[in-house]
Structures are given as C-alpha cells and as structure tokens.
Amino acid sequence: MSNTLIIDTSFGSTVGIVGHEPIVETDSRTHVERLQVNIAKVVEDAGLKPSDIDRVVVGVGPAPFTGLRAGLVAAKAIAFANNAEILGCDSLLPQSLMMRSGAFEKARKNGVICKDLLLNIPDSVDFCDSNIRHYVLSLNDARRRQVYMSLYDGEGNALINMDIDYPQNVVARVNEYLASKNCENYCVDVLGHGAKKYVEDWRNIANVGVIAEVCALDLGVQGLQIFEQCSLECANKDEYVKAVEPLYLRRPDVSVPNPLKHVLGSGEANKAKEK
C-alpha cells in the first residue's frame, strides 16, 4: 500500500495523506506561506516520516499561475527527494467522480457539506434513479469574472473540453450542446468553486440539478481518495497530467514589446541619416 501525499493549490490549498484528514487553507493570500508547514503536519499526524512518502499526487489546474506553481514546485521537490512516484490530477475531473460515485450525496446526508454551500438541491431529483441522466458541469474560479470549466457525462467523459470562459457563455454552450444531442430526462449538476459567485447564471441552465460550491477535496478523507483515483485514471490517457505540467489555459498577460520607434536625434535615427 502506497503512502500517498496529496497537494493541490488550484484553489487555496489542500494537503493530506490518503486515508487521513487533510488540512485545507481557503485563503489564497496565505496558502503559499502555510504550504510547507501543513505538509509537515499531515505527514506527522499520519504517523509517517517524510521518507515514507512513496507517491505524490499534485493538482495541475486549471488555476491561476502563482498558487498553482507553488504546489507543483513543492510536489516535485518532495518526489525528487524521496525518489517517489509523482502523478498529476486536473482540478475538474474529481467533481465528476464525486457525483457519479455517490460520494457527494453521502456527504450531504451525513452533514459533511456545509448547508451554505448547497445552493440548489431540487426535490424532484433522485440521485438513485437510473432513468435520469446526470451531467456534471465542473468549475474552478478563474477570477476576472471567468471560470475554468468542463462538462462531463455519467461515465466521466468530457463532452465539452476543459476551457476558460465567462459564466453566461458557459451556460449557452452547455444548453446548446445538450439541445444538439436531443437529450431528454436529464439534469446538469453544477459543482466546484465559482458555483456560488455566479449562481444566478447557473440557474439558466436547462434542467439544472444540484448547484454546490463544493469540490471533491472538500469531502475530507474521501475527497483525498477520489483525487488519487482520478490521478491514476488520468495518468493512462492525459499526457499533460502524466508529465505533471501546469494547466493555466489563460494566455499570459506579458507579451514581447514592440520594436522601439525611431526618434529624431536617437542613435537609430542618426544611423539612418548616415546611410
């Protein structure tokens, strides 16, 4: 059995040893400073030494650059020092597994999920009804009034590939896709960070089901297990995740500057005159 360390900084930070309670930091302004301290604590609380870690699973995004980079650097350093296996996991797929495995509904009934994060739970939706086809719109807050998103079917296949877009556009794309497939007797569950901030937009999704500001790692011990399982599945089919490369999606703000303009009296202007 592997001693697996989970590190994810796609939203705040979550660190934990699979099988034990994680430490979650929701304030993205402090999680970088707390990351190493929290890693040391979860290893100690699990009764392990750092050298006992033989697998590291790290979130590769999509997420903003700075926070994501901190988690990746820490994970790669620990894996290198311990000669441990390192795997990546994107931050969107685990929400699909959380829903289709029944982990979300179990956590909801057991009170693991704070009621304030459950923004829409339709009375008419039966999670056990096999006649209802469930789709999962998985989100992560991209800031600047945008979200990272992907739409999954009931088997975890991406129907709308991972992207960054404005909530109104996401709603239109989801509705257009499902209408084009003539889908009937279905609902779309909206999960992840960004669900609460743009809840009024998500209510415009046709046959919207659950809307919850909840990601898999919010489920504690079970969330770590889901994250590890997704990483193992992704390693077999996703080269970016297998290579543990960051998924930023947003184009960088910096760009190559334009060539300097010739100004009268400048060195370049004088050279032009001499020619």
PDB file of C-alpha atoms in Angstrom:
ATOM      1  CA  MET A   1       0.000   0.000   0.000  1.00  0.00           C
ATOM      2  CA  SER A   2       1.357   3.396  -1.002  1.00  0.00           C
ATOM      3  CA  ASN A   3       1.750   6.304   1.370  1.00  0.00           C
ATOM      4  CA  THR A   4       0.297   8.971  -0.897  1.00  0.00           C
ATOM      5  CA  LEU A   5       0.668  12.681  -0.263  1.00  0.00           C
ATOM      6  CA  ILE A   6      -1.918  14.914  -1.948  1.00  0.00           C
ATOM      7  CA  ILE A   7      -1.036  18.551  -2.716  1.00  0.00           C
ATOM      8  CA  ASP A   8      -3.475  20.798  -4.514  1.00  0.00           C
ATOM      9  CA  THR A   9      -3.224  24.584  -4.803  1.00  0.00           C
ATOM     10  CA  SER A  10      -5.786  25.099  -7.549  1.00  0.00           C
ATOM     11  CA  PHE A  11      -7.978  26.987  -5.065  1.00  0.00           C
ATOM     12  CA  GLY A  12      -6.451  27.882  -1.731  1.00  0.00           C
ATOM     13  CA  SER A  13      -4.571  24.742  -0.762  1.00  0.00           C
ATOM     14  CA  THR A  14      -5.345  21.220   0.358  1.00  0.00           C
ATOM     15  CA  VAL A  15      -2.689  18.811   1.603  1.00  0.00           C
ATOM     16  CA  GLY A  16      -3.173  15.397   3.134  1.00  0.00           C
ATOM     17  CA  ILE A  17      -2.108  11.783   3.334  1.00  0.00           C
ATOM     18  CA  VAL A  18      -4.648   9.453   1.724  1.00  0.00           C
ATOM     19  CA  GLY A  19      -6.592   7.758   4.498  1.00  0.00           C
ATOM     20  CA  HIS A  20      -6.230  10.682   6.888  1.00  0.00           C
ATOM     21  CA  GLU A  21      -7.870  14.093   7.342  1.00  0.00           C
ATOM     22  CA  PRO A  22      -6.417  16.832   5.116  1.00  0.00           C
ATOM     23  CA  ILE A  23      -5.582  20.413   6.010  1.00  0.00           C
ATOM     24  CA  VAL A  24      -7.467  22.956   3.916  1.00  0.00           C
ATOM     25  CA  GLU A  25      -6.497  26.617   3.507  1.00  0.00           C
ATOM     26  CA  THR A  26      -9.187  28.650   1.755  1.00  0.00           C
ATOM     27  CA  ASP A  27      -7.373  31.993   1.843  1.00  0.00           C
ATOM     28  CA  SER A  28      -5.253  32.086  -1.310  1.00  0.00           C
ATOM     29  CA  ARG A  29      -3.258  35.025   0.099  1.00  0.00           C
ATOM     30  CA  THR A  30      -1.658  32.867   2.797  1.00  0.00           C
ATOM     31  CA  HIS A  31      -1.635  29.331   1.492  1.00  0.00           C
ATOM     32  CA  VAL A  32       1.823  29.628  -0.072  1.00  0.00           C
ATOM     33  CA  GLU A  33       3.350  30.554   3.295  1.00  0.00           C
ATOM     34  CA  ARG A  34       1.452  27.763   5.050  1.00  0.00           C
ATOM     35  CA  LEU A  35       2.056  25.038   2.481  1.00  0.00           C
ATOM     36  CA  GLN A  36       5.307  23.569   3.808  1.00  0.00           C
ATOM     37  CA  VAL A  37       4.116  23.773   7.419  1.00  0.00           C
ATOM     38  CA  ASN A  38       0.880  21.972   6.553  1.00  0.00           C
ATOM     39  CA  ILE A  39       2.682  19.255   4.592  1.00  0.00           C
ATOM     40  CA  ALA A  40       4.936  18.552   7.574  1.00  0.00           C
ATOM     41  CA  LYS A  41       1.928  18.419   9.900  1.00  0.00           C
ATOM     42  CA  VAL A  42      -0.171  15.974   7.836  1.00  0.00           C
ATOM     43  CA  VAL A  43       2.825  13.653   7.485  1.00  0.00           C
ATOM     44  CA  GLU A  44       3.400  13.748  11.242  1.00  0.00           C
ATOM     45  CA  ASP A  45      -0.304  13.310  12.056  1.00  0.00           C
ATOM     46  CA  ALA A  46      -0.385  10.217   9.839  1.00  0.00           C
ATOM     47  CA  GLY A  47       2.431   8.714  11.893  1.00  0.00           C
ATOM     48  CA  LEU A  48       4.854   8.863   8.985  1.00  0.00           C
ATOM     49  CA  LYS A  49       8.260  10.294   8.264  1.00  0.00           C
ATOM     50  CA  PRO A  50       8.910  12.289   5.074  1.00  0.00           C
ATOM     51  CA  SER A  51      10.972   9.378   3.749  1.00  0.00           C
ATOM     52  CA  ASP A  52       7.872   7.148   3.976  1.00  0.00           C
ATOM     53  CA  ILE A  53       6.139   9.062   1.166  1.00  0.00           C
ATOM     54  CA  ASP A  54       6.319   6.927  -1.973  1.00  0.00           C
ATOM     55  CA  ARG A  55       3.678   8.650  -4.104  1.00  0.00           C
ATOM     56  CA  VAL A  56       2.855  12.321  -4.551  1.00  0.00           C
ATOM     57  CA  VAL A  57      -0.305  13.443  -6.336  1.00  0.00           C
ATOM     58  CA  VAL A  58      -0.424  17.121  -7.235  1.00  0.00           C
ATOM     59  CA  GLY A  59      -3.163  19.269  -8.711  1.00  0.00           C
ATOM     60  CA  VAL A  60      -2.128  20.641 -12.111  1.00  0.00           C
ATOM     61  CA  GLY A  61      -5.035  23.038 -12.521  1.00  0.00           C
ATOM     62  CA  PRO A  62      -6.568  24.672 -14.395  1.00  0.00           C
ATOM     63  CA  ALA A  63      -5.895  27.505 -11.994  1.00  0.00           C
ATOM     64  CA  PRO A  64      -4.244  30.926 -11.750  1.00  0.00           C
ATOM     65  CA  PHE A  65      -0.480  30.862 -12.187  1.00  0.00           C
ATOM     66  CA  THR A  66       1.036  31.843  -8.836  1.00  0.00           C
ATOM     67  CA  GLY A  67      -0.802  29.486  -6.494  1.00  0.00           C
ATOM     68  CA  LEU A  68      -0.618  26.567  -8.881  1.00  0.00           C
ATOM     69  CA  ARG A  69       3.143  26.976  -9.301  1.00  0.00           C
ATOM     70  CA  ALA A  70       3.701  26.797  -5.517  1.00  0.00           C
ATOM     71  CA  GLY A  71       2.015  23.406  -5.259  1.00  0.00           C
ATOM     72  CA  LEU A  72       3.802  21.962  -8.268  1.00  0.00           C
ATOM     73  CA  VAL A  73       7.233  23.051  -7.056  1.00  0.00           C
ATOM     74  CA  ALA A  74       6.620  21.573  -3.600  1.00  0.00           C
ATOM     75  CA  ALA A  75       5.340  18.281  -5.029  1.00  0.00           C
ATOM     76  CA  LYS A  76       8.230  17.858  -7.446  1.00  0.00           C
ATOM     77  CA  ALA A  77      10.787  18.638  -4.744  1.00  0.00           C
ATOM     78  CA  ILE A  78       9.312  16.094  -2.333  1.00  0.00           C
ATOM     79  CA  ALA A  79       9.023  13.430  -5.032  1.00  0.00           C
ATOM     80  CA  PHE A  80      12.611  14.019  -6.142  1.00  0.00           C
ATOM     81  CA  ALA A  81      13.972  13.899  -2.597  1.00  0.00           C
ATOM     82  CA  ASN A  82      12.169  10.620  -1.838  1.00  0.00           C
ATOM     83  CA  ASN A  83      12.510   9.063  -5.285  1.00  0.00           C
ATOM     84  CA  ALA A  84       8.713   8.809  -5.126  1.00  0.00           C
ATOM     85  CA  GLU A  85       6.216   8.394  -7.934  1.00  0.00           C
ATOM     86  CA  ILE A  86       4.590  11.696  -8.901  1.00  0.00           C
ATOM     87  CA  LEU A  87       1.231  11.998 -10.630  1.00  0.00           C
ATOM     88  CA  GLY A  88      -0.852  14.975 -11.678  1.00  0.00           C
ATOM     89  CA  CYS A  89      -4.594  15.419 -11.403  1.00  0.00           C
ATOM     90  CA  ASP A  90      -6.639  18.167 -13.002  1.00  0.00           C
ATOM     91  CA  SER A  91      -8.939  20.082 -10.672  1.00  0.00           C
ATOM     92  CA  LEU A  92     -12.148  19.484 -12.644  1.00  0.00           C
ATOM     93  CA  LEU A  93     -12.454  15.718 -13.177  1.00  0.00           C
ATOM     94  CA  PRO A  94     -12.711  14.801  -9.445  1.00  0.00           C
ATOM     95  CA  GLN A  95     -16.085  16.576  -9.214  1.00  0.00           C
ATOM     96  CA  SER A  96     -17.430  14.191 -11.844  1.00  0.00           C
ATOM     97  CA  LEU A  97     -16.237  11.150  -9.908  1.00  0.00           C
ATOM     98  CA  MET A  98     -17.530  12.661  -6.661  1.00  0.00           C
ATOM     99  CA  MET A  99     -21.016  12.816  -8.124  1.00  0.00           C
ATOM    100  CA  ARG A 100     -21.168   9.544 -10.058  1.00  0.00           C
ATOM    101  CA  SER A 101     -19.668   7.523  -7.194  1.00  0.00           C
ATOM    102  CA  GLY A 102     -22.358   8.679  -4.781  1.00  0.00           C
ATOM    103  CA  ALA A 103     -19.797  10.389  -2.538  1.00  0.00           C
ATOM    104  CA  PHE A 104     -21.500  13.780  -2.849  1.00  0.00           C
ATOM    105  CA  GLU A 105     -24.927  12.551  -1.808  1.00  0.00           C
ATOM    106  CA  LYS A 106     -23.463  10.543   1.066  1.00  0.00           C
ATOM    107  CA  ALA A 107     -21.529  13.573   2.325  1.00  0.00           C
ATOM    108  CA  ARG A 108     -24.616  15.762   2.007  1.00  0.00           C
ATOM    109  CA  LYS A 109     -26.771  13.396   4.038  1.00  0.00           C
ATOM    110  CA  ASN A 110     -24.074  12.979   6.682  1.00  0.00           C
ATOM    111  CA  GLY A 111     -23.703  16.739   7.109  1.00  0.00           C
ATOM    112  CA  VAL A 112     -20.109  16.801   5.862  1.00  0.00           C
ATOM    113  CA  ILE A 113     -21.027  19.577   3.422  1.00  0.00           C
ATOM    114  CA  CYS A 114     -21.997  22.921   4.934  1.00  0.00           C
ATOM    115  CA  LYS A 115     -25.575  23.845   4.016  1.00  0.00           C
ATOM    116  CA  ASP A 116     -24.463  27.331   2.954  1.00  0.00           C
ATOM    117  CA  LEU A 117     -22.586  25.712   0.061  1.00  0.00           C
ATOM    118  CA  LEU A 118     -25.665  23.836  -1.193  1.00  0.00           C
ATOM    119  CA  LEU A 119     -27.215  26.463  -3.415  1.00  0.00           C
ATOM    120  CA  ASN A 120     -29.765  24.312  -5.237  1.00  0.00           C
ATOM    121  CA  ILE A 121     -30.980  20.801  -4.351  1.00  0.00           C
ATOM    122  CA  PRO A 122     -34.132  20.049  -6.373  1.00  0.00           C
ATOM    123  CA  ASP A 123     -36.679  17.905  -4.546  1.00  0.00           C
ATOM    124  CA  SER A 124     -37.580  16.207  -7.820  1.00  0.00           C
ATOM    125  CA  VAL A 125     -34.065  14.906  -8.497  1.00  0.00           C
ATOM    126  CA  ASP A 126     -33.489  11.320  -7.369  1.00  0.00           C
ATOM    127  CA  PHE A 127     -29.775  10.549  -7.350  1.00  0.00           C
ATOM    128  CA  CYS A 128     -30.519   6.823  -7.438  1.00  0.00           C
ATOM    129  CA  ASP A 129     -32.934   6.994 -10.381  1.00  0.00           C
ATOM    130  CA  SER A 130     -31.143   5.303 -13.272  1.00  0.00           C
ATOM    131  CA  ASN A 131     -33.651   6.805 -15.712  1.00  0.00           C
ATOM    132  CA  ILE A 132     -32.275  10.299 -15.102  1.00  0.00           C
ATOM    133  CA  ARG A 133     -29.082  11.035 -16.963  1.00  0.00           C
ATOM    134  CA  HIS A 134     -26.758  13.183 -14.869  1.00  0.00           C
ATOM    135  CA  TYR A 135     -24.221  15.544 -16.381  1.00  0.00           C
ATOM    136  CA  VAL A 136     -21.659  17.409 -14.306  1.00  0.00           C
ATOM    137  CA  LEU A 137     -20.534  20.925 -15.093  1.00  0.00           C
ATOM    138  CA  SER A 138     -17.318  21.163 -13.099  1.00  0.00           C
ATOM    139  CA  LEU A 139     -15.909  24.596 -12.260  1.00  0.00           C
ATOM    140  CA  ASN A 140     -12.955  26.388 -10.769  1.00  0.00           C
ATOM    141  CA  ASP A 141     -12.880  30.144 -10.243  1.00  0.00           C
ATOM    142  CA  ALA A 142     -10.554  31.773 -12.784  1.00  0.00           C
ATOM    143  CA  ARG A 143     -11.130  35.323 -11.446  1.00  0.00           C
ATOM    144  CA  ARG A 144     -11.689  38.282 -13.791  1.00  0.00           C
ATOM    145  CA  ARG A 145     -15.347  37.172 -13.940  1.00  0.00           C
ATOM    146  CA  GLN A 146     -14.393  33.935 -15.670  1.00  0.00           C
ATOM    147  CA  VAL A 147     -14.406  30.259 -14.719  1.00  0.00           C
ATOM    148  CA  TYR A 148     -12.470  27.193 -15.747  1.00  0.00           C
ATOM    149  CA  MET A 149     -14.987  24.589 -16.826  1.00  0.00           C
ATOM    150  CA  SER A 150     -15.652  21.205 -18.363  1.00  0.00           C
ATOM    151  CA  LEU A 151     -18.880  19.248 -18.932  1.00  0.00           C
ATOM    152  CA  TYR A 152     -18.833  15.516 -18.142  1.00  0.00           C
ATOM    153  CA  ASP A 153     -21.272  12.699 -18.792  1.00  0.00           C
ATOM    154  CA  GLY A 154     -22.220   9.994 -16.309  1.00  0.00           C
ATOM    155  CA  GLU A 155     -19.098   7.970 -17.090  1.00  0.00           C
ATOM    156  CA  GLY A 156     -16.668  10.843 -16.619  1.00  0.00           C
ATOM    157  CA  ASN A 157     -16.120  11.526 -20.324  1.00  0.00           C
ATOM    158  CA  ALA A 158     -15.561  15.191 -21.206  1.00  0.00           C
ATOM    159  CA  LEU A 159     -18.329  16.401 -23.520  1.00  0.00           C
ATOM    160  CA  ILE A 160     -17.110  19.997 -23.516  1.00  0.00           C
ATOM    161  CA  ASN A 161     -13.361  20.005 -23.110  1.00  0.00           C
ATOM    162  CA  MET A 162     -11.622  21.991 -20.401  1.00  0.00           C
ATOM    163  CA  ASP A 163     -11.772  25.710 -21.135  1.00  0.00           C
ATOM    164  CA  ILE A 164     -11.906  29.187 -19.622  1.00  0.00           C
ATOM    165  CA  ASP A 165     -14.933  31.363 -20.322  1.00  0.00           C
ATOM    166  CA  TYR A 166     -17.478  33.801 -18.911  1.00  0.00           C
ATOM    167  CA  PRO A 167     -20.377  32.184 -16.987  1.00  0.00           C
ATOM    168  CA  GLN A 168     -23.022  33.427 -19.424  1.00  0.00           C
ATOM    169  CA  ASN A 169     -21.106  31.871 -22.310  1.00  0.00           C
ATOM    170  CA  VAL A 170     -20.675  28.624 -20.409  1.00  0.00           C
ATOM    171  CA  VAL A 171     -24.434  28.400 -19.840  1.00  0.00           C
ATOM    172  CA  ALA A 172     -25.109  28.997 -23.524  1.00  0.00           C
ATOM    173  CA  ARG A 173     -22.551  26.375 -24.564  1.00  0.00           C
ATOM    174  CA  VAL A 174     -23.966  23.739 -22.211  1.00  0.00           C
ATOM    175  CA  ASN A 175     -27.544  24.372 -23.301  1.00  0.00           C
ATOM    176  CA  GLU A 176     -26.548  24.350 -26.969  1.00  0.00           C
ATOM    177  CA  TYR A 177     -24.614  21.105 -26.643  1.00  0.00           C
ATOM    178  CA  LEU A 178     -27.380  19.196 -24.853  1.00  0.00           C
ATOM    179  CA  ALA A 179     -30.049  20.555 -27.201  1.00  0.00           C
ATOM    180  CA  SER A 180     -28.000  19.384 -30.195  1.00  0.00           C
ATOM    181  CA  LYS A 181     -27.978  15.853 -28.751  1.00  0.00           C
ATOM    182  CA  ASN A 182     -31.762  15.870 -28.221  1.00  0.00           C
ATOM    183  CA  CYS A 183     -31.215  14.886 -24.598  1.00  0.00           C
ATOM    184  CA  GLU A 184     -34.286  14.019 -22.566  1.00  0.00           C
ATOM    185  CA  ASN A 185     -34.859  13.169 -18.914  1.00  0.00           C
ATOM    186  CA  TYR A 186     -31.569  14.601 -17.713  1.00  0.00           C
ATOM    187  CA  CYS A 187     -30.191  17.148 -15.275  1.00  0.00           C
ATOM    188  CA  VAL A 188     -26.983  19.156 -15.104  1.00  0.00           C
ATOM    189  CA  ASP A 189     -25.250  19.319 -11.731  1.00  0.00           C
ATOM    190  CA  VAL A 190     -23.000  22.349 -11.242  1.00  0.00           C
ATOM    191  CA  LEU A 191     -20.129  21.748  -8.835  1.00  0.00           C
ATOM    192  CA  GLY A 192     -16.931  23.467  -7.803  1.00  0.00           C
ATOM    193  CA  HIS A 193     -15.553  26.861  -6.883  1.00  0.00           C
ATOM    194  CA  GLY A 194     -17.408  29.514  -8.840  1.00  0.00           C
ATOM    195  CA  ALA A 195     -20.816  27.919  -8.333  1.00  0.00           C
ATOM    196  CA  LYS A 196     -21.792  30.387  -5.616  1.00  0.00           C
ATOM    197  CA  LYS A 197     -20.339  33.517  -7.165  1.00  0.00           C
ATOM    198  CA  TYR A 198     -22.286  33.025 -10.404  1.00  0.00           C
ATOM    199  CA  VAL A 199     -25.256  31.067  -9.106  1.00  0.00           C
ATOM    200  CA  GLU A 200     -27.805  33.221 -10.938  1.00  0.00           C
ATOM    201  CA  ASP A 201     -26.139  32.351 -14.236  1.00  0.00           C
ATOM    202  CA  TRP A 202     -26.168  28.623 -13.489  1.00  0.00           C
ATOM    203  CA  ARG A 203     -29.898  28.737 -12.803  1.00  0.00           C
ATOM    204  CA  ASN A 204     -30.337  29.446 -16.524  1.00  0.00           C
ATOM    205  CA  ILE A 205     -29.027  26.012 -17.462  1.00  0.00           C
ATOM    206  CA  ALA A 206     -31.833  23.850 -18.818  1.00  0.00           C
ATOM    207  CA  ASN A 207     -32.816  21.149 -16.287  1.00  0.00           C
ATOM    208  CA  VAL A 208     -30.264  22.332 -13.764  1.00  0.00           C
ATOM    209  CA  GLY A 209     -29.913  19.992 -10.819  1.00  0.00           C
ATOM    210  CA  VAL A 210     -27.541  20.445  -7.915  1.00  0.00           C
ATOM    211  CA  ILE A 211     -25.639  23.715  -7.647  1.00  0.00           C
ATOM    212  CA  ALA A 212     -22.979  23.479  -4.955  1.00  0.00           C
ATOM    213  CA  GLU A 213     -19.798  25.359  -4.072  1.00  0.00           C
ATOM    214  CA  VAL A 214     -18.147  22.005  -3.411  1.00  0.00           C
ATOM    215  CA  CYS A 215     -15.164  20.227  -4.916  1.00  0.00           C
ATOM    216  CA  ALA A 216     -14.060  16.661  -4.212  1.00  0.00           C
ATOM    217  CA  LEU A 217     -11.297  17.716  -1.818  1.00  0.00           C
ATOM    218  CA  ASP A 218     -13.908  19.379   0.398  1.00  0.00           C
ATOM    219  CA  LEU A 219     -15.064  15.880   1.417  1.00  0.00           C
ATOM    220  CA  GLY A 220     -12.065  15.283   3.641  1.00  0.00           C
ATOM    221  CA  VAL A 221     -10.722  11.717   3.779  1.00  0.00           C
ATOM    222  CA  GLN A 222     -12.957  10.515   0.963  1.00  0.00           C
ATOM    223  CA  GLY A 223     -12.004  13.507  -1.149  1.00  0.00           C
ATOM    224  CA  LEU A 224      -8.335  12.549  -0.993  1.00  0.00           C
ATOM    225  CA  GLN A 225      -9.221   9.051  -2.174  1.00  0.00           C
ATOM    226  CA  ILE A 226     -11.210  10.455  -5.096  1.00  0.00           C
ATOM    227  CA  PHE A 227      -8.340  12.744  -6.055  1.00  0.00           C
ATOM    228  CA  GLU A 228      -5.851   9.873  -6.038  1.00  0.00           C
ATOM    229  CA  GLN A 229      -8.176   7.649  -8.063  1.00  0.00           C
ATOM    230  CA  CYS A 230      -8.604  10.359 -10.699  1.00  0.00           C
ATOM    231  CA  SER A 231      -4.842  10.834 -10.918  1.00  0.00           C
ATOM    232  CA  LEU A 232      -4.362   7.131 -11.628  1.00  0.00           C
ATOM    233  CA  GLU A 233      -7.038   7.236 -14.329  1.00  0.00           C
ATOM    234  CA  CYS A 234      -5.599  10.403 -15.879  1.00  0.00           C
ATOM    235  CA  ALA A 235      -2.044   9.055 -15.946  1.00  0.00           C
ATOM    236  CA  ASN A 236      -3.094   6.485 -18.541  1.00  0.00           C
ATOM    237  CA  LYS A 237      -4.624   8.896 -21.012  1.00  0.00           C
ATOM    238  CA  ASP A 238      -3.653  12.542 -20.441  1.00  0.00           C
ATOM    239  CA  GLU A 239      -0.095  13.468 -21.407  1.00  0.00           C
ATOM    240  CA  TYR A 240      -0.176  16.866 -19.664  1.00  0.00           C
ATOM    241  CA  VAL A 241      -1.256  15.284 -16.410  1.00  0.00           C
ATOM    242  CA  LYS A 242       1.173  12.386 -16.823  1.00  0.00           C
ATOM    243  CA  ALA A 243       4.037  14.832 -17.322  1.00  0.00           C
ATOM    244  CA  VAL A 244       2.802  16.905 -14.347  1.00  0.00           C
ATOM    245  CA  GLU A 245       2.603  20.059 -16.425  1.00  0.00           C
ATOM    246  CA  PRO A 246       0.513  23.036 -15.245  1.00  0.00           C
ATOM    247  CA  LEU A 247      -2.794  23.815 -16.917  1.00  0.00           C
ATOM    248  CA  TYR A 248      -3.079  27.600 -16.978  1.00  0.00           C
ATOM    249  CA  LEU A 249      -5.416  27.968 -20.018  1.00  0.00           C
ATOM    250  CA  ARG A 250      -5.389  31.760 -19.805  1.00  0.00           C
ATOM    251  CA  ARG A 251      -2.892  33.461 -22.091  1.00  0.00           C
ATOM    252  CA  PRO A 252      -0.109  35.277 -20.192  1.00  0.00           C
ATOM    253  CA  ASP A 253      -0.522  38.983 -19.510  1.00  0.00           C
ATOM    254  CA  VAL A 254       3.042  39.722 -20.567  1.00  0.00           C
ATOM    255  CA  SER A 255       3.984  39.976 -24.233  1.00  0.00           C
ATOM    256  CA  VAL A 256       7.015  40.751 -26.367  1.00  0.00           C
ATOM    257  CA  PRO A 257       7.280  44.553 -26.640  1.00  0.00           C
ATOM    258  CA  ASN A 258       7.007  46.265 -29.996  1.00  0.00           C
ATOM    259  CA  PRO A 259      10.246  47.442 -31.662  1.00  0.00           C
ATOM    260  CA  LEU A 260      11.495  50.838 -30.495  1.00  0.00           C
ATOM    261  CA  LYS A 261      10.288  53.739 -32.599  1.00  0.00           C
ATOM    262  CA  HIS A 262      12.888  55.902 -34.359  1.00  0.00           C
ATOM    263  CA  VAL A 263      13.021  59.214 -32.532  1.00  0.00           C
ATOM    264  CA  LEU A 264      14.678  62.290 -34.028  1.00  0.00           C
ATOM    265  CA  GLY A 265      18.189  62.570 -32.631  1.00  0.00           C
ATOM    266  CA  SER A 266      18.323  58.992 -31.404  1.00  0.00           C
ATOM    267  CA  GLY A 267      21.139  56.651 -32.245  1.00  0.00           C
ATOM    268  CA  GLU A 268      18.980  54.687 -34.689  1.00  0.00           C
ATOM    269  CA  ALA A 269      17.840  57.860 -36.424  1.00  0.00           C
ATOM    270  CA  ASN A 270      21.441  59.094 -36.856  1.00  0.00           C
ATOM    271  CA  LYS A 271      22.483  55.766 -38.316  1.00  0.00           C
ATOM    272  CA  ALA A 272      19.652  56.031 -40.834  1.00  0.00           C
ATOM    273  CA  LYS A 273      20.878  59.501 -41.868  1.00  0.00           C
ATOM    274  CA  GLU A 274      24.448  58.267 -42.349  1.00  0.00           C
ATOM    275  CA  LYS A 275      23.202  55.623 -44.758  1.00  0.00           C
TER     276      LYS A 275
END
